[in-house]
Short mmCIF file of C-alpha atoms in Angstrom, two decimals:
data_model
loop_
_atom_site.label_atom_id
_atom_site.label_comp_id
_atom_site.label_asym_id
_atom_site.label_seq_id
_atom_site.Cartn_x
_atom_site.Cartn_y
_atom_site.Cartn_z
CA MET A 12 -28.76 -32.48 -25.42
CA VAL A 13 -31.65 -33.85 -27.44
CA SER A 14 -34.93 -35.31 -26.35
CA SER A 15 -35.31 -39.07 -25.99
CA GLU A 16 -38.87 -38.74 -27.32
CA ILE A 17 -39.75 -41.34 -29.96
CA ILE A 18 -39.83 -39.67 -33.37
CA GLU A 19 -40.21 -42.71 -35.64
CA GLN A 20 -41.18 -46.35 -35.40
CA GLN A 21 -38.95 -48.47 -37.65
CA SER A 22 -41.05 -51.16 -39.30
CA SER A 23 -38.23 -53.47 -40.41
CA PRO A 24 -35.98 -55.10 -37.82
CA VAL A 25 -32.35 -54.04 -37.49
CA ARG A 26 -29.40 -56.44 -37.36
CA VAL A 27 -26.88 -55.11 -34.87
CA GLU A 28 -23.29 -55.38 -36.11
CA ARG A 29 -20.69 -54.11 -33.65
CA PRO A 30 -20.09 -51.93 -30.58
CA ALA A 31 -19.78 -48.18 -30.98
CA THR A 32 -19.82 -45.10 -28.78
CA GLY A 33 -23.43 -44.37 -27.88
CA GLY A 34 -24.88 -47.72 -28.90
CA ALA A 35 -24.31 -50.72 -31.13
CA VAL A 36 -24.19 -50.08 -34.89
CA GLY A 37 -26.85 -51.27 -37.31
CA ARG A 38 -28.44 -50.03 -40.54
CA LEU A 39 -31.94 -48.81 -41.25
CA GLU A 40 -34.05 -49.70 -44.28
CA ASP A 41 -32.68 -46.69 -46.19
CA GLY A 42 -29.06 -47.67 -45.47
CA ARG A 43 -28.36 -45.02 -42.84
CA VAL A 44 -26.30 -45.97 -39.83
CA VAL A 45 -28.23 -46.25 -36.58
CA PHE A 46 -26.72 -46.36 -33.09
CA VAL A 47 -28.93 -48.65 -31.01
CA ARG A 48 -29.02 -48.51 -27.22
CA ASN A 49 -30.05 -51.59 -25.24
CA ALA A 50 -28.81 -53.91 -28.00
CA LEU A 51 -25.84 -56.25 -28.40
CA PRO A 52 -23.78 -57.27 -31.45
CA GLY A 53 -25.42 -60.03 -33.47
CA GLU A 54 -28.94 -59.34 -32.25
CA LEU A 55 -31.99 -58.74 -34.44
CA VAL A 56 -34.14 -56.02 -32.88
CA HIS A 57 -37.08 -53.76 -33.49
CA VAL A 58 -36.13 -50.16 -32.73
CA GLU A 59 -37.78 -46.87 -31.94
CA ILE A 60 -35.85 -43.93 -33.35
CA THR A 61 -35.22 -41.12 -30.87
CA GLU A 62 -32.96 -38.85 -32.94
CA SER A 63 -32.31 -38.53 -36.64
CA THR A 64 -30.00 -36.57 -38.93
CA SER A 65 -29.22 -36.83 -42.63
CA LYS A 66 -26.25 -39.09 -41.84
CA PHE A 67 -27.31 -41.27 -38.93
CA SER A 68 -30.01 -42.00 -36.38
CA ARG A 69 -30.13 -43.02 -32.74
CA ALA A 70 -32.62 -45.54 -31.43
CA ASP A 71 -33.67 -47.80 -28.58
CA ALA A 72 -34.07 -51.53 -29.04
CA VAL A 73 -37.61 -52.17 -27.81
CA ASP A 74 -38.19 -55.73 -29.00
CA ILE A 75 -35.46 -58.38 -29.12
CA LEU A 76 -36.27 -60.79 -31.94
CA GLU A 77 -33.00 -62.73 -31.81
CA ALA A 78 -31.10 -62.33 -28.55
CA SER A 79 -27.37 -62.59 -28.05
CA PRO A 80 -26.20 -65.30 -25.63
CA ASP A 81 -24.49 -62.42 -23.81
CA ARG A 82 -27.81 -60.76 -22.95
CA VAL A 83 -28.75 -60.76 -19.25
CA VAL A 84 -31.54 -59.28 -17.16
CA PRO A 85 -30.38 -55.83 -15.95
CA PRO A 86 -29.87 -55.81 -12.17
CA CYS A 87 -31.41 -52.33 -11.93
CA PRO A 88 -35.14 -51.81 -12.61
CA TYR A 89 -34.47 -48.38 -14.14
CA ALA A 90 -32.15 -49.76 -16.86
CA HIS A 91 -34.52 -50.13 -19.81
CA PRO A 92 -35.49 -48.21 -22.97
CA GLY A 93 -36.77 -44.82 -21.89
CA GLY A 94 -35.38 -45.28 -18.38
CA CYS A 95 -32.25 -44.02 -16.67
CA GLY A 96 -29.43 -43.26 -19.08
CA GLY A 97 -26.59 -43.76 -16.62
CA CYS A 98 -25.77 -47.45 -17.03
CA ASP A 99 -25.92 -48.23 -20.75
CA LEU A 100 -24.60 -51.82 -20.61
CA GLN A 101 -26.60 -53.43 -17.81
CA HIS A 102 -28.22 -55.75 -20.36
CA ALA A 103 -24.80 -57.28 -21.20
CA SER A 104 -22.92 -59.96 -19.30
CA LEU A 105 -19.72 -58.84 -17.61
CA ASP A 106 -17.63 -60.62 -20.26
CA ALA A 107 -19.61 -58.89 -23.00
CA GLN A 108 -19.12 -55.50 -21.31
CA VAL A 109 -15.37 -56.04 -21.21
CA ALA A 110 -15.33 -57.09 -24.87
CA TRP A 111 -17.35 -53.98 -25.79
CA LYS A 112 -14.95 -51.67 -23.98
CA SER A 113 -11.88 -53.39 -25.45
CA ALA A 114 -13.29 -53.04 -28.95
CA LEU A 115 -14.06 -49.33 -28.49
CA VAL A 116 -10.60 -48.50 -27.16
CA ALA A 117 -8.87 -50.48 -29.91
CA GLU A 118 -11.02 -48.75 -32.55
CA HIS A 119 -10.23 -45.26 -31.22
CA LEU A 120 -6.51 -46.04 -31.12
CA ARG A 121 -6.55 -47.39 -34.67
CA ARG A 122 -8.82 -44.79 -36.24
CA ILE A 123 -7.60 -41.64 -34.47
CA ALA A 124 -4.02 -42.32 -33.39
CA GLY A 125 -3.04 -44.82 -36.07
CA VAL A 126 -2.02 -47.33 -33.40
CA GLU A 127 -2.80 -51.02 -33.87
CA ARG A 128 -2.90 -52.61 -30.44
CA ASP A 129 -4.70 -55.44 -28.70
CA VAL A 130 -6.54 -54.08 -25.69
CA SER A 131 -7.24 -55.97 -22.49
CA VAL A 132 -9.48 -54.44 -19.85
CA ILE A 133 -8.43 -54.91 -16.22
CA GLU A 134 -11.24 -55.51 -13.74
CA PRO A 135 -11.10 -53.80 -10.32
CA PRO A 136 -10.86 -56.04 -7.25
CA THR A 137 -14.44 -55.51 -6.03
CA SER A 138 -17.81 -55.97 -7.73
CA ALA A 139 -19.75 -53.28 -9.59
CA GLU A 140 -22.69 -53.22 -7.20
CA ALA A 141 -22.55 -50.25 -4.80
CA SER A 142 -19.12 -49.29 -6.18
CA ARG A 143 -19.87 -45.63 -6.91
CA THR A 144 -18.96 -43.20 -4.12
CA ARG A 145 -20.36 -40.08 -5.80
CA LEU A 146 -23.78 -39.71 -7.45
CA ARG A 147 -24.97 -36.49 -9.08
CA CYS A 148 -28.75 -36.31 -9.16
CA ALA A 149 -31.33 -34.02 -10.68
CA VAL A 150 -34.39 -33.08 -8.61
CA THR A 151 -38.01 -33.49 -9.71
CA ASP A 152 -40.68 -30.83 -9.24
CA ASP A 153 -41.83 -32.86 -6.22
CA GLY A 154 -38.37 -32.66 -4.64
CA ARG A 155 -37.35 -36.27 -5.30
CA LEU A 156 -33.98 -37.40 -6.60
CA ALA A 157 -33.76 -38.37 -10.25
CA LEU A 158 -31.29 -39.35 -12.94
CA ARG A 159 -31.45 -38.29 -16.58
CA ALA A 160 -32.71 -40.37 -19.46
CA ALA A 161 -30.13 -41.04 -22.18
CA ARG A 162 -29.18 -37.93 -24.18
CA SER A 163 -32.04 -36.02 -22.58
CA HIS A 164 -33.00 -33.54 -19.88
CA GLU A 165 -35.88 -35.82 -18.89
CA ARG A 166 -35.72 -36.73 -15.20
CA ILE A 167 -36.29 -40.32 -14.14
CA GLU A 168 -37.29 -40.43 -10.47
CA ILE A 169 -35.49 -43.19 -8.57
CA ASP A 170 -35.76 -44.64 -5.08
CA HIS A 171 -32.31 -46.28 -5.18
CA CYS A 172 -29.31 -46.66 -7.47
CA TRP A 173 -27.90 -50.17 -7.89
CA ILE A 174 -24.37 -49.00 -8.66
CA ALA A 175 -24.16 -46.35 -5.93
CA ASN A 176 -22.99 -46.68 -2.34
CA THR A 177 -25.72 -48.19 -0.17
CA SER A 178 -25.27 -45.46 2.44
CA PHE A 179 -27.09 -43.10 0.05
CA THR A 180 -30.43 -44.82 0.77
CA PRO A 181 -31.86 -42.14 3.14
CA ALA A 182 -31.36 -39.44 0.49
CA PHE A 183 -33.95 -41.04 -1.79
CA ALA A 184 -36.63 -40.66 0.90
CA THR A 185 -35.74 -37.01 1.60
CA SER A 186 -37.46 -34.02 0.01
CA TRP A 187 -34.97 -31.79 -1.81
CA HIS A 188 -37.60 -29.30 -2.91
CA GLY A 189 -36.14 -26.15 -4.45
CA ALA A 190 -32.77 -27.71 -5.31
CA GLU A 191 -31.49 -27.90 -8.88
CA GLU A 192 -28.98 -30.66 -8.23
CA VAL A 193 -27.87 -32.88 -5.37
CA GLU A 194 -24.53 -34.66 -5.36
CA LEU A 195 -24.29 -37.52 -2.88
CA ARG A 196 -20.81 -38.26 -1.53
CA ALA A 197 -19.57 -41.27 0.45
CA ILE A 198 -15.83 -40.69 0.16
CA GLY A 199 -13.57 -42.16 2.81
CA ASP A 200 -14.67 -43.36 6.24
CA GLY A 201 -16.87 -40.49 7.39
CA GLU A 202 -20.62 -40.05 7.11
CA ALA A 203 -22.04 -39.67 3.63
CA PHE A 204 -23.46 -36.24 2.86
CA ALA A 205 -25.04 -34.17 0.10
CA VAL A 206 -23.81 -31.13 -1.82
CA VAL A 207 -26.97 -29.22 -2.74
CA ARG A 208 -27.04 -26.67 -5.57
CA ARG A 209 -29.76 -24.03 -5.62
CA ASP A 210 -30.28 -21.25 -8.16
CA THR A 211 -31.15 -18.02 -6.35
CA PRO A 212 -31.60 -14.37 -7.36
CA ARG A 213 -28.03 -13.85 -6.14
CA GLY A 214 -26.70 -16.65 -8.32
CA MET A 215 -25.81 -20.28 -7.81
CA MET A 216 -25.53 -21.28 -4.16
CA TYR A 217 -24.20 -24.47 -2.61
CA GLU A 218 -24.95 -25.92 0.79
CA LEU A 219 -23.94 -29.08 2.60
CA CYS A 220 -26.58 -31.31 4.12
CA SER A 221 -26.93 -34.69 5.72
CA LEU A 222 -28.70 -37.30 3.60
CA ARG A 223 -31.89 -36.41 5.49
CA GLY A 224 -31.56 -32.75 4.55
CA GLU A 225 -30.23 -31.25 7.78
CA PRO A 226 -27.66 -28.45 7.29
CA LEU A 227 -23.99 -29.31 7.90
CA GLU A 228 -21.03 -27.10 8.66
CA PRO A 229 -19.58 -25.50 5.51
CA SER A 230 -16.15 -26.78 6.62
CA THR A 231 -17.24 -30.43 6.21
CA GLN A 232 -14.62 -32.48 4.39
CA SER A 233 -14.02 -36.09 3.48
CA ARG A 234 -10.85 -37.82 4.65
CA VAL A 235 -9.51 -40.74 2.65
CA ASN A 236 -6.58 -43.04 3.38
CA VAL A 237 -4.93 -44.27 0.19
CA ARG A 238 -1.89 -46.49 0.76
CA GLY A 239 -1.08 -44.69 3.99
CA HIS A 240 -1.49 -41.18 2.54
CA VAL A 241 -4.43 -39.37 4.16
CA PHE A 242 -6.18 -36.91 1.86
CA SER A 243 -8.65 -34.20 2.78
CA VAL A 244 -11.21 -33.79 0.01
CA GLY A 245 -13.51 -30.78 0.11
CA PRO A 246 -17.11 -31.05 -1.10
CA ARG A 247 -16.35 -29.06 -4.27
CA SER A 248 -13.15 -30.94 -5.15
CA PHE A 249 -12.94 -33.79 -7.64
CA TRP A 250 -12.37 -37.33 -6.40
CA GLN A 251 -12.54 -40.56 -8.38
CA SER A 252 -16.05 -42.03 -8.20
CA HIS A 253 -15.23 -45.77 -8.13
CA ARG A 254 -14.28 -47.00 -4.65
CA ASP A 255 -11.24 -48.89 -6.01
CA ALA A 256 -10.02 -46.16 -8.36
CA PRO A 257 -7.77 -44.06 -6.08
CA THR A 258 -5.69 -47.03 -4.91
CA LEU A 259 -5.62 -48.74 -8.30
CA LEU A 260 -4.58 -45.62 -10.18
CA LEU A 261 -2.02 -44.50 -7.59
CA ASP A 262 -0.32 -47.91 -7.57
CA ASN A 263 -0.07 -47.97 -11.36
CA VAL A 264 1.07 -44.35 -11.71
CA LEU A 265 3.90 -44.90 -9.22
CA GLU A 266 4.90 -48.14 -10.93
CA LEU A 267 4.96 -46.70 -14.45
CA ALA A 268 6.50 -43.33 -13.53
CA GLU A 269 9.60 -44.97 -12.00
CA ALA A 270 10.46 -41.63 -10.44
CA ARG A 271 13.89 -41.51 -8.83
CA PRO A 272 15.28 -39.62 -5.86
CA ASP A 273 16.18 -36.06 -6.94
CA ASP A 274 13.80 -36.15 -9.95
CA HIS A 275 11.60 -33.24 -10.94
CA VAL A 276 8.01 -34.41 -11.47
CA THR A 277 5.20 -32.22 -12.79
CA ASP A 278 1.65 -33.32 -12.01
CA LEU A 279 -0.78 -31.62 -14.41
CA PHE A 280 -4.48 -31.54 -13.44
CA SER A 281 -3.29 -32.55 -10.00
CA GLY A 282 -6.58 -32.24 -8.10
CA VAL A 283 -6.20 -32.67 -4.35
CA GLY A 284 -2.76 -34.30 -4.74
CA LEU A 285 -3.57 -38.00 -5.13
CA PHE A 286 -0.44 -38.50 -7.26
CA ALA A 287 1.61 -35.42 -6.29
CA VAL A 288 1.82 -36.14 -2.56
CA PRO A 289 3.13 -39.74 -2.87
CA LEU A 290 5.48 -38.67 -5.71
CA ALA A 291 6.95 -35.96 -3.50
CA LYS A 292 7.81 -38.63 -0.95
CA VAL A 293 9.38 -40.80 -3.67
CA VAL A 294 11.70 -38.11 -5.05
CA GLY A 295 12.73 -37.05 -1.55
CA PRO A 296 14.20 -33.77 -0.32
CA GLY A 297 16.62 -33.58 -3.24
CA GLY A 298 13.81 -33.75 -5.78
CA ARG A 299 10.77 -31.61 -6.34
CA VAL A 300 7.18 -31.94 -7.50
CA THR A 301 5.19 -29.18 -9.14
CA ALA A 302 1.42 -29.70 -9.04
CA VAL A 303 -0.70 -27.68 -11.46
CA GLU A 304 -4.46 -27.39 -10.86
CA SER A 305 -7.05 -24.81 -11.91
CA SER A 306 -9.73 -25.45 -9.25
CA ALA A 307 -9.30 -23.17 -6.26
CA TYR A 308 -11.11 -25.72 -4.11
CA ALA A 309 -8.79 -28.57 -5.10
CA VAL A 310 -5.71 -26.33 -4.73
CA ARG A 311 -6.72 -25.50 -1.17
CA ASP A 312 -7.12 -29.20 -0.39
CA ALA A 313 -3.85 -30.11 -2.12
CA ARG A 314 -1.91 -27.54 -0.09
CA GLN A 315 -3.42 -28.98 3.07
CA ASN A 316 -2.53 -32.51 1.95
CA ALA A 317 1.03 -31.38 1.10
CA GLU A 318 1.66 -29.92 4.53
CA GLY A 319 5.21 -30.74 5.63
CA LEU A 320 6.39 -31.59 2.11
CA ARG A 321 8.72 -28.71 1.32
CA ASN A 322 9.59 -30.20 -2.06
CA LEU A 323 5.97 -30.01 -3.32
CA LYS A 324 4.66 -26.76 -4.78
CA VAL A 325 0.99 -26.44 -5.75
CA ARG A 326 0.24 -23.88 -8.47
CA GLU A 327 -3.27 -22.57 -9.09
CA TRP A 328 -2.91 -22.48 -12.85
CA SER A 329 -4.90 -23.74 -15.78
CA VAL A 330 -3.02 -26.28 -17.91
CA THR A 331 -2.15 -24.20 -20.96
CA PRO A 332 0.87 -24.03 -23.24
CA ARG A 333 2.19 -21.18 -21.10
CA SER A 334 1.85 -22.99 -17.76
CA VAL A 335 3.36 -26.17 -19.23
CA ASN A 336 6.27 -24.12 -20.55
CA ASP A 337 6.81 -22.72 -17.05
CA ALA A 338 6.37 -25.98 -15.12
CA VAL A 339 8.00 -28.67 -17.29
CA GLY A 340 11.67 -29.02 -18.13
CA GLU A 341 13.79 -31.36 -20.22
CA GLY A 342 14.33 -34.72 -18.53
CA ASP A 343 11.35 -34.35 -16.18
CA VAL A 344 8.65 -36.89 -15.48
CA VAL A 345 5.13 -35.59 -16.18
CA VAL A 346 1.89 -37.06 -14.89
CA LEU A 347 -1.25 -35.73 -16.53
CA ASP A 348 -4.87 -36.59 -15.76
CA PRO A 349 -7.06 -34.24 -17.81
CA PRO A 350 -10.86 -34.15 -17.82
CA ARG A 351 -12.86 -36.00 -20.47
CA GLY A 352 -12.12 -33.35 -23.10
CA GLY A 353 -8.39 -34.13 -23.00
CA LEU A 354 -5.61 -31.58 -23.42
CA ALA A 355 -6.36 -28.01 -24.47
CA LYS A 356 -5.14 -26.83 -27.85
CA GLY A 357 -1.36 -26.53 -27.97
CA VAL A 358 -0.62 -28.36 -24.70
CA ALA A 359 0.54 -31.62 -26.30
CA GLU A 360 2.77 -29.70 -28.71
CA THR A 361 4.27 -27.73 -25.83
CA LEU A 362 5.02 -30.94 -23.94
CA VAL A 363 6.87 -32.20 -27.01
CA ARG A 364 8.96 -29.02 -27.13
CA ARG A 365 9.80 -29.16 -23.41
CA ARG A 366 11.10 -32.76 -23.80
CA PRO A 367 10.28 -34.44 -20.48
CA ARG A 368 11.74 -37.94 -20.53
CA ARG A 369 8.50 -39.66 -19.56
CA LEU A 370 4.78 -38.96 -19.67
CA ILE A 371 2.20 -40.82 -17.59
CA TYR A 372 -1.13 -39.97 -19.22
CA VAL A 373 -4.29 -40.90 -17.30
CA SER A 374 -7.53 -40.52 -19.25
CA CYS A 375 -11.23 -41.28 -18.88
CA ASP A 376 -11.95 -40.87 -22.60
CA ALA A 377 -10.36 -43.12 -25.22
CA ALA A 378 -11.16 -40.79 -28.14
CA THR A 379 -9.51 -37.66 -26.71
CA PHE A 380 -6.63 -39.76 -25.40
CA ALA A 381 -6.07 -41.12 -28.93
CA ARG A 382 -6.19 -37.59 -30.35
CA ASP A 383 -3.50 -36.37 -27.93
CA LEU A 384 -1.49 -39.58 -28.31
CA LYS A 385 -1.18 -38.99 -32.05
CA ILE A 386 0.52 -35.64 -31.42
CA LEU A 387 2.84 -37.05 -28.78
CA LEU A 388 3.88 -39.99 -30.95
CA ALA A 389 4.62 -37.65 -33.85
CA GLY A 390 6.72 -35.56 -31.46
CA GLY A 391 9.14 -38.36 -30.66
CA TYR A 392 7.46 -40.28 -27.84
CA SER A 393 6.82 -44.03 -27.91
CA LEU A 394 3.94 -45.81 -26.20
CA LYS A 395 5.63 -48.18 -23.77
CA ASP A 396 2.62 -49.32 -21.79
CA LEU A 397 -1.15 -48.96 -21.88
CA ARG A 398 -3.43 -50.23 -19.14
CA VAL A 399 -7.20 -50.02 -19.39
CA PHE A 400 -9.31 -50.29 -16.24
CA ASP A 401 -13.01 -51.00 -15.90
CA LEU A 402 -13.68 -48.21 -13.41
CA PHE A 403 -17.06 -47.27 -14.91
CA PRO A 404 -18.87 -50.62 -14.73
CA MET A 405 -22.16 -51.10 -16.57
CA THR A 406 -21.18 -48.32 -19.00
CA GLU A 407 -19.05 -48.13 -22.14
CA HIS A 408 -16.49 -45.90 -20.39
CA VAL A 409 -13.03 -46.90 -19.13
CA GLU A 410 -10.00 -45.36 -17.45
CA LEU A 411 -6.76 -45.50 -19.43
CA LEU A 412 -3.27 -45.22 -18.00
CA SER A 413 -0.31 -45.00 -20.36
CA ARG A 414 3.44 -44.54 -20.26
CA LEU A 415 5.19 -42.68 -23.06
CA ASP A 416 8.98 -42.34 -23.15
CA LEU A 417 10.97 -39.88 -25.21
CA ALA A 418 13.02 -41.68 -27.81
CA SER A 419 16.74 -41.45 -27.07
#
C-alpha cells in the first residue's frame, strides 16, 4: 500500500482518455501516463498527484474543468477525492459504470488472453443501494468504524455506508475500542452481527458480537436459503457479499454446467457448498461430486450443508496441481471459483492434462481470469459462453462466469 498524501500539484490540466484499472488514463505535461481517480473519459481535469514512479503516476481529479455528461453527484458523502476508497465509480452514471466495466473486461481479454470479444455486463435484479451484506471495517483510535482511503492505510471514519445493508446502522454508533477490524455480516434471515478481530499478546483473536457490541455465542451461524437449498455459513467462512449474488451465480452455474445424472463433478474452491450441494442433487445417487476447499471453517460448514448427500465428498485440500490430479478425471465437469489472484501456478496446466469435458470458471478478477484462460485455450478448450455480472456496483470490479468445453 502507498499513502494517498498529495505529493505534487499538476499545474496543467489533464485530458482523460479512457477507462483503466485504478482510474481513467490521461497524460501529464512530461508525457507520462497518469491514472486519475474521480474522473471520466473525455473530461478535462486538474489533478493532484498521490503516487509517482518513473513510468506512471496516480492522481485524484480535484477540479473538473470540462465535465462528462455521464458525471453525477455521488450518492455517498464519503465518495470524493481523499475520502473513502471503496466505491471508485460513484461519480459515474449507471450506464457509464457499465460501459467502464465492459471496456476493462474486453481490454483484459484482448491484451492478456488474445481474445477479441464484445462484452455486455448483466445488471442484478435489485438496486445497488444497501446491496452489500458484508462490510469489513477498520477501527479508529477512538473506537469508531472506518473504511480505508484509496491505496492507503488512512482510515476514514464513517457513520453509515450507502452500499451496505441498512441493518448495520447500530454498529456505527458503537464503540469498538481495542479492535483491529470489524466485519459486519447480514447474511440470510437472522440478526446481523459483527466478527471482531483483536491483536493480543497470545496472537490474533476473534469474537462475535451484536452490532451494539454485546458478546454472542461462538457457535453463531448465518442460515441462507438459496433456491430451496439451506446453507449454514459460519462467521469465518466466505459468502458472496452482494445480496443477489448467490442466487444469480448458482442459477447460471447450473445452467452452463449441464451436469447429467451419473456425472462426476469437481467443485474447486468450493466454500460452504453453494454449487456443490445443488450439483450433488442434479447428478443423483449414480453420480458424485468432489468439493475441494482449503479453509477449515468452510469445510466444516460444507460438510454440515452436505448432510444426507452420500454422493458428495468434501476434501480439505488446497487447490494445487497435486489435488487437481487426484480429484479431476477425464470427462468430468469442473466448477472453479478461485479468489482474486486466480489459479495457482501449474493448476491450469494440470486441468488441461486431466481433460475434463467442461470447465465452469467463476472469477472476480478479469485480469487473472484472462491469464488462466490463455492457458486453457492453448490446451484445447474453447470459450463457449462468458457472462459478466455487475455484482460490485459503484466499483470497477465485476464477476465473470464462463463455460469452456474441451474440443472433440
